[in-house]
Short mmCIF file of C-alpha atoms and ligand atoms in Angstrom, two decimals:
data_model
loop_
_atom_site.label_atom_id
_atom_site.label_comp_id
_atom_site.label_asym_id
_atom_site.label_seq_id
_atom_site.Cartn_x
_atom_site.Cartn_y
_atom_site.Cartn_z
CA UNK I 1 0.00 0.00 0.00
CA UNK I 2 1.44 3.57 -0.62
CA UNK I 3 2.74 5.21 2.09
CA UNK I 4 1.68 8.85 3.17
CA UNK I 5 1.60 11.43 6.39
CA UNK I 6 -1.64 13.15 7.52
CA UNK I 7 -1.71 16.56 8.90
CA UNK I 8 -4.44 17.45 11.12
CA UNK I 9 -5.05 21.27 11.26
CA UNK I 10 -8.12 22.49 13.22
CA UNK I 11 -10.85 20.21 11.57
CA UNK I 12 -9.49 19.56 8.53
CA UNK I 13 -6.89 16.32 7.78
CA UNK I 14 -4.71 16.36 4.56
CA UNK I 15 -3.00 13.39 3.33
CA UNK I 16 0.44 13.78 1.92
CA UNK I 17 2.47 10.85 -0.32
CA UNK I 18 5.73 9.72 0.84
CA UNK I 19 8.36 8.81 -1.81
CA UNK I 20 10.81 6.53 -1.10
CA UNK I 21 14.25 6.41 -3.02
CA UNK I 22 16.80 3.18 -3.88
CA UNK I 23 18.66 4.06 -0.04
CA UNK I 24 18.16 6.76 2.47
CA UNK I 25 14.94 8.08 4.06
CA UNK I 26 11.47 8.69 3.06
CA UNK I 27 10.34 11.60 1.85
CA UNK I 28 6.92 13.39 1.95
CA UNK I 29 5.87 15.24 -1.08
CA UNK I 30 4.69 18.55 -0.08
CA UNK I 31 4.39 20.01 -3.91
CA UNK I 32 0.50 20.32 -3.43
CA UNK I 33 0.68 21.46 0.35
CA UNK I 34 0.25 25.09 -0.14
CA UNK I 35 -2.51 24.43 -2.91
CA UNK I 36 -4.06 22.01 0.05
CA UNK I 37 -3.49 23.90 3.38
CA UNK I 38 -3.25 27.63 2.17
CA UNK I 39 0.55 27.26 4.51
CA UNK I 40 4.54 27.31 3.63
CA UNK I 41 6.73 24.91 5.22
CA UNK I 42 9.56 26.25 6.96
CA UNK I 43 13.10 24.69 6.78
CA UNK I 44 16.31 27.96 6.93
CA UNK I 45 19.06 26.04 6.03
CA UNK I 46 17.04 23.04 4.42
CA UNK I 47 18.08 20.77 7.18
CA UNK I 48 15.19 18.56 6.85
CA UNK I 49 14.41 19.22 2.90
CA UNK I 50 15.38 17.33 -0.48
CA UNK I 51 15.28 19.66 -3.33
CA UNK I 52 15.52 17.28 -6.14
CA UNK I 53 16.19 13.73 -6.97
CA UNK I 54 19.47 12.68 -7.80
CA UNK I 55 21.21 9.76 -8.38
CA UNK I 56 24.38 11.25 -8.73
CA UNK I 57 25.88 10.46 -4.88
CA UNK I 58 24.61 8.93 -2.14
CA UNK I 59 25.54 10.30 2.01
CA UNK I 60 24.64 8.21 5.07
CA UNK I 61 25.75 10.92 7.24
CA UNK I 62 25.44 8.09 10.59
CA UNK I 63 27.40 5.63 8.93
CA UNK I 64 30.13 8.02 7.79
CA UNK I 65 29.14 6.46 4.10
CA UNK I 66 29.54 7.89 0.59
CA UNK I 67 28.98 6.44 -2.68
CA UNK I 68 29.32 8.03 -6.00
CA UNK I 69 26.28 6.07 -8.35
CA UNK I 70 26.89 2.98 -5.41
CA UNK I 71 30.76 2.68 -5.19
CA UNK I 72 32.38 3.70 -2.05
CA UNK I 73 34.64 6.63 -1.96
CA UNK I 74 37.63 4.64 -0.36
CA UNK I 75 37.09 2.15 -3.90
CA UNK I 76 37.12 4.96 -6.29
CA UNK I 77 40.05 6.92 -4.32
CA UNK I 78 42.37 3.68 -4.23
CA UNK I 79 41.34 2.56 -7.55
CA UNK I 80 40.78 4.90 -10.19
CA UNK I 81 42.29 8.40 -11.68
CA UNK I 82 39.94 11.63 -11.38
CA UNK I 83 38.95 11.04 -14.83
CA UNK I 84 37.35 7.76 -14.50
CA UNK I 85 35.17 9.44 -11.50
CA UNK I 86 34.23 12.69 -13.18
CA UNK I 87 33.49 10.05 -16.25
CA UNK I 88 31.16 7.78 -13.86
CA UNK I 89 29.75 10.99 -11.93
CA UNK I 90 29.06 12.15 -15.54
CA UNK I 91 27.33 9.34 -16.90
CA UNK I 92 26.45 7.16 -14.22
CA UNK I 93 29.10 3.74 -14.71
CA UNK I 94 32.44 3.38 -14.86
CA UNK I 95 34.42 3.30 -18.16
CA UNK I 96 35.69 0.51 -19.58
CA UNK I 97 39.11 0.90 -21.94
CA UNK I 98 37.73 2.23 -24.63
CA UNK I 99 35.38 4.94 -23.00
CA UNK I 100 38.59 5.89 -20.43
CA UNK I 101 41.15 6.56 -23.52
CA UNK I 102 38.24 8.79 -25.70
CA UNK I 103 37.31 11.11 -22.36
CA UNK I 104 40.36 11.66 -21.01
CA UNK I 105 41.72 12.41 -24.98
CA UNK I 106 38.52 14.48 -25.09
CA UNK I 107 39.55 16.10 -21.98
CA UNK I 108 43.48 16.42 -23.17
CA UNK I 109 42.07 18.31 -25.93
CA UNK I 110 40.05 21.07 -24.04
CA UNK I 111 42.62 22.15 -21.76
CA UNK I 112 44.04 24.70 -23.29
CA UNK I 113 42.18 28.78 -23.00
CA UNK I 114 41.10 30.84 -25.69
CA UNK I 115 44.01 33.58 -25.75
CA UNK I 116 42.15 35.95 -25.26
CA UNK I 117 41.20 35.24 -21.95
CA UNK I 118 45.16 36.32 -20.82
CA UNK I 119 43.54 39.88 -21.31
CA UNK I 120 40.74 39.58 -18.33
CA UNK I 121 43.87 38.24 -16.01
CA UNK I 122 45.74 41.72 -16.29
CA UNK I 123 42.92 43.00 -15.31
CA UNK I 124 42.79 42.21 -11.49
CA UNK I 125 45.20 42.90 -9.20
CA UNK I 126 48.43 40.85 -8.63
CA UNK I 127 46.81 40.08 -5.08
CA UNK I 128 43.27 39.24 -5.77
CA UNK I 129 42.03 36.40 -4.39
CA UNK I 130 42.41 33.07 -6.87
CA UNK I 131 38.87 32.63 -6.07
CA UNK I 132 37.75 35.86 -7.32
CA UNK I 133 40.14 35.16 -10.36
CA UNK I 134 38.12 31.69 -11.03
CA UNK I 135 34.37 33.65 -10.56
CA UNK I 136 35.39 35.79 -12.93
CA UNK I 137 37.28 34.04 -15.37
CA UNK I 138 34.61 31.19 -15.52
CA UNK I 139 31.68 33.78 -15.61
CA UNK I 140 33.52 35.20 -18.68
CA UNK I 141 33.33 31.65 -20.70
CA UNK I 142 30.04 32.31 -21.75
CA UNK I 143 31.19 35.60 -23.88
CA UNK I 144 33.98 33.23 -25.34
CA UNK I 145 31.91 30.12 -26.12
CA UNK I 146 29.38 30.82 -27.79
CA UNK I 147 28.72 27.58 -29.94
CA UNK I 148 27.96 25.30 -26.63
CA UNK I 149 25.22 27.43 -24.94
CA UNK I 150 21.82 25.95 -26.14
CA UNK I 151 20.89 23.93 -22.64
CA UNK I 152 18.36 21.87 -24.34
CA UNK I 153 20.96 20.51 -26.98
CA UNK I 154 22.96 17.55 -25.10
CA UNK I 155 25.92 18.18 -27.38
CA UNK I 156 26.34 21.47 -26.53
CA UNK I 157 26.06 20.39 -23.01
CA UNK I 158 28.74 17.76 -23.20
CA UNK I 159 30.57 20.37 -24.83
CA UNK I 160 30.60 22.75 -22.22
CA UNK I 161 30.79 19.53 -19.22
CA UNK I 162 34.32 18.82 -21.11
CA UNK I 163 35.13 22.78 -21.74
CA UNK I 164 34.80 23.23 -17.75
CA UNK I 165 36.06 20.21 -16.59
CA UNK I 166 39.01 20.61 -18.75
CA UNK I 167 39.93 24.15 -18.80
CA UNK I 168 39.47 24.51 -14.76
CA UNK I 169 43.20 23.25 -13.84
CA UNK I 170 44.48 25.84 -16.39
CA UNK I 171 42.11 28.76 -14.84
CA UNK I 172 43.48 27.78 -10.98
CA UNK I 173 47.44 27.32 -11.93
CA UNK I 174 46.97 30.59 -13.94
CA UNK I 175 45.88 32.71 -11.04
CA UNK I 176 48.90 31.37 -9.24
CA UNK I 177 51.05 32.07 -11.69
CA UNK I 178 49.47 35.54 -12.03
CA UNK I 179 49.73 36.35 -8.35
CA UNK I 180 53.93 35.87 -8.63
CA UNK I 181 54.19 37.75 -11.48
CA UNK I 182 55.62 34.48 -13.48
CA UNK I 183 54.81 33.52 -17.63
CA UNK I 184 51.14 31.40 -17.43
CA UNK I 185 52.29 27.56 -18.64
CA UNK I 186 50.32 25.94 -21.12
CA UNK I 187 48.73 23.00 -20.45
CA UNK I 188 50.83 19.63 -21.86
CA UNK I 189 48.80 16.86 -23.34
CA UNK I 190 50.76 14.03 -22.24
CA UNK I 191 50.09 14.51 -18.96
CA UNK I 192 47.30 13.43 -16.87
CA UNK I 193 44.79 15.80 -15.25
CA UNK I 194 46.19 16.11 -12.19
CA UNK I 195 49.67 16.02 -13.28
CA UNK I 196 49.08 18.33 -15.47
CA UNK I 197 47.63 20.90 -12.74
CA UNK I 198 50.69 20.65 -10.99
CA UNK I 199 53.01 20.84 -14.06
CA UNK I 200 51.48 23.98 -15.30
CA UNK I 201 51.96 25.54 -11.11
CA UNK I 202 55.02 24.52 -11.11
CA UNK I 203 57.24 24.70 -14.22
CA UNK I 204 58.82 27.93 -15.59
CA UNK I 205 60.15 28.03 -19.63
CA UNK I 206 63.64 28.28 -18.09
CA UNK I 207 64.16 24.85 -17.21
CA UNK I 208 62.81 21.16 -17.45
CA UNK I 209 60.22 20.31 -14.35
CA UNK I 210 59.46 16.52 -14.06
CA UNK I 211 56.30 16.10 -11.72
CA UNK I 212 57.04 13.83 -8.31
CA UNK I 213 54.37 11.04 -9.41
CA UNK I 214 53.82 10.63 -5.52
CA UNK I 215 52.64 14.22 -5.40
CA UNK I 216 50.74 14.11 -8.90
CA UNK I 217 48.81 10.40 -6.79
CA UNK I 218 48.03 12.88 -4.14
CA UNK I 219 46.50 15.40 -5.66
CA UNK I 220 44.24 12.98 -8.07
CA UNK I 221 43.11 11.44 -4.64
CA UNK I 222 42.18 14.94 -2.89
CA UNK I 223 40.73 15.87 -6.38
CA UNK I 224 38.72 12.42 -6.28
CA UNK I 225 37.48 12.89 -2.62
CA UNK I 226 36.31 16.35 -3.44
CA UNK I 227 34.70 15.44 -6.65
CA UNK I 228 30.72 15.74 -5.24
CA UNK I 229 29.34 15.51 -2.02
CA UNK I 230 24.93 15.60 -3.03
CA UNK I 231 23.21 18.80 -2.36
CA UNK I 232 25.51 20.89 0.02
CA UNK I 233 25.23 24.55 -0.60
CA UNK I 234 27.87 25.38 -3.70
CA UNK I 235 25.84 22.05 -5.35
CA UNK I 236 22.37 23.76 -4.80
CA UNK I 237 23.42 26.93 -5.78
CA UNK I 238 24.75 26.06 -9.10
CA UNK I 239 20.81 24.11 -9.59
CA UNK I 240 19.44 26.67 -8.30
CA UNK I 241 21.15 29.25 -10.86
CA UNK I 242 20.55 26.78 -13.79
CA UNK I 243 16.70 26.12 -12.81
CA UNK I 244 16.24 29.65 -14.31
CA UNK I 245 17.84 28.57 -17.73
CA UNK I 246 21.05 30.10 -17.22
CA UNK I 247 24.28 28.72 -19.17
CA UNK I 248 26.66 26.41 -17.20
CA UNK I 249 29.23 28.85 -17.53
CA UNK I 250 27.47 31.15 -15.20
CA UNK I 251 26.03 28.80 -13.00
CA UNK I 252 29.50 27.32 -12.51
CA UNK I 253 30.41 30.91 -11.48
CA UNK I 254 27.65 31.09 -8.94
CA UNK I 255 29.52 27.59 -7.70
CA UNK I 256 32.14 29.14 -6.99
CA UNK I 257 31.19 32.15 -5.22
CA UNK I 258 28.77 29.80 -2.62
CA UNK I 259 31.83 27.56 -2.20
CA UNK I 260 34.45 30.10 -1.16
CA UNK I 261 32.58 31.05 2.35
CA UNK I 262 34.52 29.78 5.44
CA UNK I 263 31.45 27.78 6.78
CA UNK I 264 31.96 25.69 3.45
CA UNK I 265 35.00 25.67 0.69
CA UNK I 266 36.80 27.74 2.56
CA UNK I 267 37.09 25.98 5.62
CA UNK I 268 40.22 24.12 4.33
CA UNK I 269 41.64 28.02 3.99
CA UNK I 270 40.28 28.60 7.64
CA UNK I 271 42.02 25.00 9.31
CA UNK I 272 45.16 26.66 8.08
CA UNK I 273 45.09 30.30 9.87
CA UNK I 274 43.76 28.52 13.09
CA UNK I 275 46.43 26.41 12.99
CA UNK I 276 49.09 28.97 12.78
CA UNK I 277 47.27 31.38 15.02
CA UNK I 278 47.03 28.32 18.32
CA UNK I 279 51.12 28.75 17.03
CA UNK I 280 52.09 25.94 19.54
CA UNK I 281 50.63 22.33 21.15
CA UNK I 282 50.30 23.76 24.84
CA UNK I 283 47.97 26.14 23.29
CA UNK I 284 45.51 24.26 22.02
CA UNK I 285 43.41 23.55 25.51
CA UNK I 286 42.76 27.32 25.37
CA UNK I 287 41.17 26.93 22.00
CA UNK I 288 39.42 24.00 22.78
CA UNK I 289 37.78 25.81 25.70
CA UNK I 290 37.08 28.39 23.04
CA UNK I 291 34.95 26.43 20.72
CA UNK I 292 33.25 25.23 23.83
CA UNK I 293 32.18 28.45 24.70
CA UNK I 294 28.53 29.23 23.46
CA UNK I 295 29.93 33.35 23.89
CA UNK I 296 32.49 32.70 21.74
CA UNK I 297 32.00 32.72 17.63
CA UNK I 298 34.66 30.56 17.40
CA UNK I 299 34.59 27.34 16.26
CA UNK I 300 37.13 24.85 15.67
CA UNK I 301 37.52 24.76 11.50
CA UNK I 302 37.92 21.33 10.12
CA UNK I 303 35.57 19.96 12.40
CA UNK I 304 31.73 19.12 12.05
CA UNK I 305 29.41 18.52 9.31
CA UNK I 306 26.15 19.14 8.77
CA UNK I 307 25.66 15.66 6.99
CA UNK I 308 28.24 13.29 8.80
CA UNK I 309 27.92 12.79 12.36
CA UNK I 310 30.15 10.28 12.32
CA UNK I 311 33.80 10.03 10.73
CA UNK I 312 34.11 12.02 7.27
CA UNK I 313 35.29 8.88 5.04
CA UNK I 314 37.09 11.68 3.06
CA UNK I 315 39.05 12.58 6.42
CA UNK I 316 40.15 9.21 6.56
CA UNK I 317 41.48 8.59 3.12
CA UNK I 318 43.50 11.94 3.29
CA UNK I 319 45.03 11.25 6.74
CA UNK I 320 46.81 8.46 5.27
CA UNK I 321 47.63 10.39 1.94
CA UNK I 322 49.07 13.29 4.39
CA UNK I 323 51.55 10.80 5.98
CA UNK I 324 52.56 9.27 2.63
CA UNK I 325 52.78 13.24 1.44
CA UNK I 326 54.73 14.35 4.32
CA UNK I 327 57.09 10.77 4.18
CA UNK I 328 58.12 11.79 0.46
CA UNK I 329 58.64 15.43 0.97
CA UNK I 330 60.99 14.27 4.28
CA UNK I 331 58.66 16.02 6.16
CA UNK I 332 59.84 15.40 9.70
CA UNK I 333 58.92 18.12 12.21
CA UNK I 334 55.91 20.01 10.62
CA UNK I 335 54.67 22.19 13.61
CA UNK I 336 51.20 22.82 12.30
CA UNK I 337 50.70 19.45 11.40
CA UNK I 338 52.24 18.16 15.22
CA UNK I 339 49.49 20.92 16.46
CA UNK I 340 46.60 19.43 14.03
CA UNK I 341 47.47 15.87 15.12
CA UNK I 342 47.15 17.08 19.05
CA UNK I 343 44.09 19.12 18.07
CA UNK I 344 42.64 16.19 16.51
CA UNK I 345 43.25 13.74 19.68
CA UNK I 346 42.25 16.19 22.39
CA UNK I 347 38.98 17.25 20.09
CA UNK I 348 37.89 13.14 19.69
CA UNK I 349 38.36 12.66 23.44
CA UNK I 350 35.91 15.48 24.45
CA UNK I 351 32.88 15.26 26.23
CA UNK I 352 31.19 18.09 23.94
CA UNK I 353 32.52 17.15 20.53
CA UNK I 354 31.54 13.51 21.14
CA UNK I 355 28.07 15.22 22.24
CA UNK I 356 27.40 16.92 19.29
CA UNK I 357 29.05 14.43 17.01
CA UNK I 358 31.95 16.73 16.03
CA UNK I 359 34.74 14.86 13.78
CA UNK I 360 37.59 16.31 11.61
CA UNK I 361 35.93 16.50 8.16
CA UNK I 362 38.10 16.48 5.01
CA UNK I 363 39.17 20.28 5.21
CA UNK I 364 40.90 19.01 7.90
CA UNK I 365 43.89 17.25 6.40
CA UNK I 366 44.02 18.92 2.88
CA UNK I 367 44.91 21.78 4.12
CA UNK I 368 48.16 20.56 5.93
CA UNK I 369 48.44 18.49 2.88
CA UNK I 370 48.78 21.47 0.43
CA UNK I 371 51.04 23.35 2.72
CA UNK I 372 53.64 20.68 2.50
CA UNK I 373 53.21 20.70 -1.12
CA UNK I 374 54.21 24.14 -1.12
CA UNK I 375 50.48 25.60 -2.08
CA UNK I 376 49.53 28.58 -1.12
CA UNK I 377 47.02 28.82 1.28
CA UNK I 378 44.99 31.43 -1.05
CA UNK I 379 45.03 28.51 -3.14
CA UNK I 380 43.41 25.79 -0.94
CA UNK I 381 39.60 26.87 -2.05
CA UNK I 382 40.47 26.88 -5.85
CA UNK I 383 41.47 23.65 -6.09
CA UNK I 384 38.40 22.27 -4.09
CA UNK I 385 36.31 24.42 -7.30
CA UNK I 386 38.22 22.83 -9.62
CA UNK I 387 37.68 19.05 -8.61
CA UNK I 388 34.29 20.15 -7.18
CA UNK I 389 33.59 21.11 -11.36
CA UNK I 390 33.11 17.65 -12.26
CA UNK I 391 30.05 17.26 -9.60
CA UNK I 392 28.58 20.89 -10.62
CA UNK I 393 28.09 19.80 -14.03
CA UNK I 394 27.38 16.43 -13.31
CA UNK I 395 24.45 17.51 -10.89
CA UNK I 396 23.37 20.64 -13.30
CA UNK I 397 23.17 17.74 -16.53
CA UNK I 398 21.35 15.88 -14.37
CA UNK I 399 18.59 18.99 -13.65
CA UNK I 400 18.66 19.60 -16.89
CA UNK I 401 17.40 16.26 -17.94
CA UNK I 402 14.84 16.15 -15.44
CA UNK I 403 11.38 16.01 -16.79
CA UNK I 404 9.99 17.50 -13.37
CA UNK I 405 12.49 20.28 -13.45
CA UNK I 406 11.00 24.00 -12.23
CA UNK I 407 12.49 27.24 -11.20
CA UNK I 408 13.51 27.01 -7.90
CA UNK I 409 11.41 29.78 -6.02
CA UNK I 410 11.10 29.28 -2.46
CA UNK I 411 8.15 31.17 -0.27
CA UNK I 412 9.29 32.76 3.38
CA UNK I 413 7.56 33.29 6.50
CA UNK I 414 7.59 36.95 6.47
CA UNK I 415 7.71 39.07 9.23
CA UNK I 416 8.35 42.66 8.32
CA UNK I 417 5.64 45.38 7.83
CA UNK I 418 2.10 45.00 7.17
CA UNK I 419 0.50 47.52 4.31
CA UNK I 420 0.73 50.73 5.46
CA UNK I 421 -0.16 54.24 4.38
CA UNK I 422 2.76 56.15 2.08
CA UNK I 423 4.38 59.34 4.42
CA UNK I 424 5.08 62.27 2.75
CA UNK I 425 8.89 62.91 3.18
CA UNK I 426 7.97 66.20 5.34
CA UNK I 427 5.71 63.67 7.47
CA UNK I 428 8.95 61.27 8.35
N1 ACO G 1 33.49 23.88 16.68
C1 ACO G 1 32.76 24.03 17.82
N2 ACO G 1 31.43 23.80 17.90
C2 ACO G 1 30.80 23.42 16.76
C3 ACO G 1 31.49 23.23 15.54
C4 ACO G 1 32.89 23.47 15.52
N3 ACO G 1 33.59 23.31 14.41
N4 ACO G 1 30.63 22.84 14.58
C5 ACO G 1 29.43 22.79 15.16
N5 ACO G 1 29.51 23.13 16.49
C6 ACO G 1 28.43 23.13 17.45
C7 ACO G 1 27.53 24.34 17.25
O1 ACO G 1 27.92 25.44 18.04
C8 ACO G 1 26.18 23.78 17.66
O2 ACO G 1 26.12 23.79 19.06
P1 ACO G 1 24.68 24.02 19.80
O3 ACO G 1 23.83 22.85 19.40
O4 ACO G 1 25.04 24.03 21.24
O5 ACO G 1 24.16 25.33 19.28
C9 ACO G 1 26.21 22.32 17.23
O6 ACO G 1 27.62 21.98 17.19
C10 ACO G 1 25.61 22.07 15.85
O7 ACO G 1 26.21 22.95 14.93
P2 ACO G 1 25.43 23.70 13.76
O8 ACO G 1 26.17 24.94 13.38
O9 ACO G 1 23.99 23.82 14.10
O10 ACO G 1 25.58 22.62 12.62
P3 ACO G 1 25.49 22.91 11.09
O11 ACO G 1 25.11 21.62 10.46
O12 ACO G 1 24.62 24.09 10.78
O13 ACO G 1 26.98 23.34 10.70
C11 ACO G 1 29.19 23.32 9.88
C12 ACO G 1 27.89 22.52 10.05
C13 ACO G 1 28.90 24.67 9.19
C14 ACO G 1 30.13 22.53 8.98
C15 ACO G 1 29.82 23.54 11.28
O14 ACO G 1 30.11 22.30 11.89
C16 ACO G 1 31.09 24.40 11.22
O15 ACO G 1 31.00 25.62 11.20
N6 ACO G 1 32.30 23.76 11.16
C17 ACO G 1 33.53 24.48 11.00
C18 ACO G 1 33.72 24.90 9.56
C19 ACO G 1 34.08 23.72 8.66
O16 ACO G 1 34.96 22.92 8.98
N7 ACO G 1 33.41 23.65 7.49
C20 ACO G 1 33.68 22.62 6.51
C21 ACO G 1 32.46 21.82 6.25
S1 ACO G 1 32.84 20.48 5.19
C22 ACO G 1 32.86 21.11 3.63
O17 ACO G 1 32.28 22.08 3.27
C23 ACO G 1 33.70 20.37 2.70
#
């Protein structure tokens, strides 16, 4: 028998279906409940609302569990390159042979920029923000790609999947390069994606640079775990831009901007500075009791997730990439890492992080990560855009291709003014 929720209001009862998906929890469809009850729902912060369907990723937040279309992260991270997961994020298996060497050729062959686009980088400052570099640059795409913008043609929507996916590494090692005054480095196409990300960081035209392949591993894991993560905010805002019709180039931009905030993207940014301002292990009690404090704002960055409330599988995965990171570079006495180590052991033990179900997510780690890889800590949010791409696009195809597929337009409770009478400005 279908399932379904009755709301009793005064006299009157309304029934309501409930959904249920492959995994996860019910839902009840409320699409008819303002047309039934003449009343919003209220959810700031969507904590108990799904805004789509998707069967892109899959989160149990109490098991610590996350599958991209049903294969584990820890599978995919150990198993495959980035391409093979933006490929299955994409279209929904894994390649075999065949379909790995055409879409990572296909990639290979969009990396490079239209010229042009060297102009709009001397126009910010040598200190802006990579992440205001990437807003803008990727905003601009749509004035320089004009043949992929009809969003009801799937062609030109591959087209553009591949254009972003492609052209993002170039975009983020650009801004770097841009910020220390150094030539941009064109993209090499016998290099794999993330190798190639690092190459073009890295290398000058005044000498040979060979990539460390344990480094180039690395970063194709972090870019892996980062991939997609469902409907977090930087996911819903780029649906949320495209439910109006707007081209991917643009709604990528709007990605961008929602990621950067320190509650989000920009944690990884944040785990960094609070690292360096605690300075020293005996310090780190006094922080604790800071993030404790309910008169304090803050809060200990890296830690706590809205969805997990358990282990962030990510977190665990990149601890052990941070050792073997740290083990190749020689890494012996890294201060910030001794203090995020201590951090992390004093945080597990406590009576109010075990409470509220407070682990290290994965901004925790990538952050120290980067660092010893000699990235810039202005960096650390632009390259969680640039593997977060591949789940933007894959998430804003899948939108697209939804028959049920509206403007998103939520209502509000509102609680300003009623209708009032217009005062002349000598009557104020
Ligand atoms: N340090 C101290 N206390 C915390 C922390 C923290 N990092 N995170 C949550 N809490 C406390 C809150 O004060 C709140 O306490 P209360 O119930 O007594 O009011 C309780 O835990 C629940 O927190 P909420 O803010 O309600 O949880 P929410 O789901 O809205 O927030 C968030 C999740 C934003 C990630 C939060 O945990 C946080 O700010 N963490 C630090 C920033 C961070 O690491 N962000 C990265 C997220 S992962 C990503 O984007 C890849």
């Amino acid at each position: 028998m279908a399932k379904s929720v009755s709301l009793t209001v005064g006299d009157n009862s309304y029934d309501f279906p409930v959904l249920g998906g492959s995994t996860g929890p019910d839902v009840v469809d409320i699409r008819k409940f303002y047309a039934e009850t003449g009343m919003f729902t209220y959810d700031p912060g969507f904590t108990s609302t799904g805004s789509c369907e998707s069967a892109i990723t899959y989160i149990d937040g109490d098991k610590g569990m996350l599958l991209h279309r049903g294969y584990p992260i820890d599978d995919l991270a150990k198993n495959c390159n980035f391409e093979e997961v933006a490929y299955l994020l994409l279209n929904g298996e894994l390649p075999n042979k065949e379909d790995k060497e055409t879409f990572e050729h296909d990639i290979t062959y969009h990396t490079m920029l239209h010229e042009q686009i060297h102009n709009f980088y001397s126009g910010f400052r040598r200190d802006a923000h990579p992440m205001a570099i990437m807003c803008g640059v990727v905003g601009a795409f749509s004035a320089f790609y004009h043949d992929s913008l009809d969003i009801t043609n799937p062609d030109h929507r591959r087209i553009s999947s591949y254009r972003l996916i492609a052209k993002m590494p170039t975009i983020a090692a650009w801004a770097y390069k841009y910020s220390l005054g150094q030539p941009f480095i064109y993209p090499r196409n016998d290099l794999g994606y993330a190798e190639n990300f690092l190459y073009m960081m890295y290398a000058t035209p005044c000498e040979d640079y060979e990539v460390n392949p344990t480094l180039a591993r690395a970063m194709d894991r972090i870019l892996i775990l980062h991939a997609d993560h469902e409907q977090n905010a930087s996911t819903s805002t780029v649906r949320l831009a495209g439910s109006s019709g707007a081209n991917p180039f643009a709604c990528i931009a709007a990605g961008i901007a929602s990621l950067w905030g320190p509650a989000h993207g920009g944690a990884n940014e944040a785990v960094l500075n609070m690292l360096k301002e605690i300075g020293d292990v005996s310090r780190i009690d006094e922080y604790v009791k800071k993030a404790k404090d309910k008169n304090d704002p803050f809060r200990l960055m890296g830690f706590g997730h809205r969805v997990y409330k358990n282990y962030d599988p990510r977190a665990t995965i990149l601890s052990e990439t941070c050792k073997e990171v740290l083990d190749e570079l020689g890494v012996k006495d890294n201060p910030l890492l001794d203090i995020a180590v201590a951090l992390e052991k004093l945080a597990l033990e406590d009576e109010y992080f075990i409470e509220k179900k407070l682990y290290p997510n994965v901004d925790f780690y990538s952050g120290i990560i980067f660092q010893a890889m000699g990235i810039p800590v202005t960096m650390f949010t632009a390259l969680f855009a640039l593997a977060r791409t591949t789940g933007w696009i894959a998430q804003w195809n899948e939108m697209i291709e939804d028959p049920q597929q509206k403007i998103g337009r939520p209502r509000q409770l509102f609680t300003g003014q009623t209708e009032r009478p217009y005062l002349p400005l000598g009557k104020r």
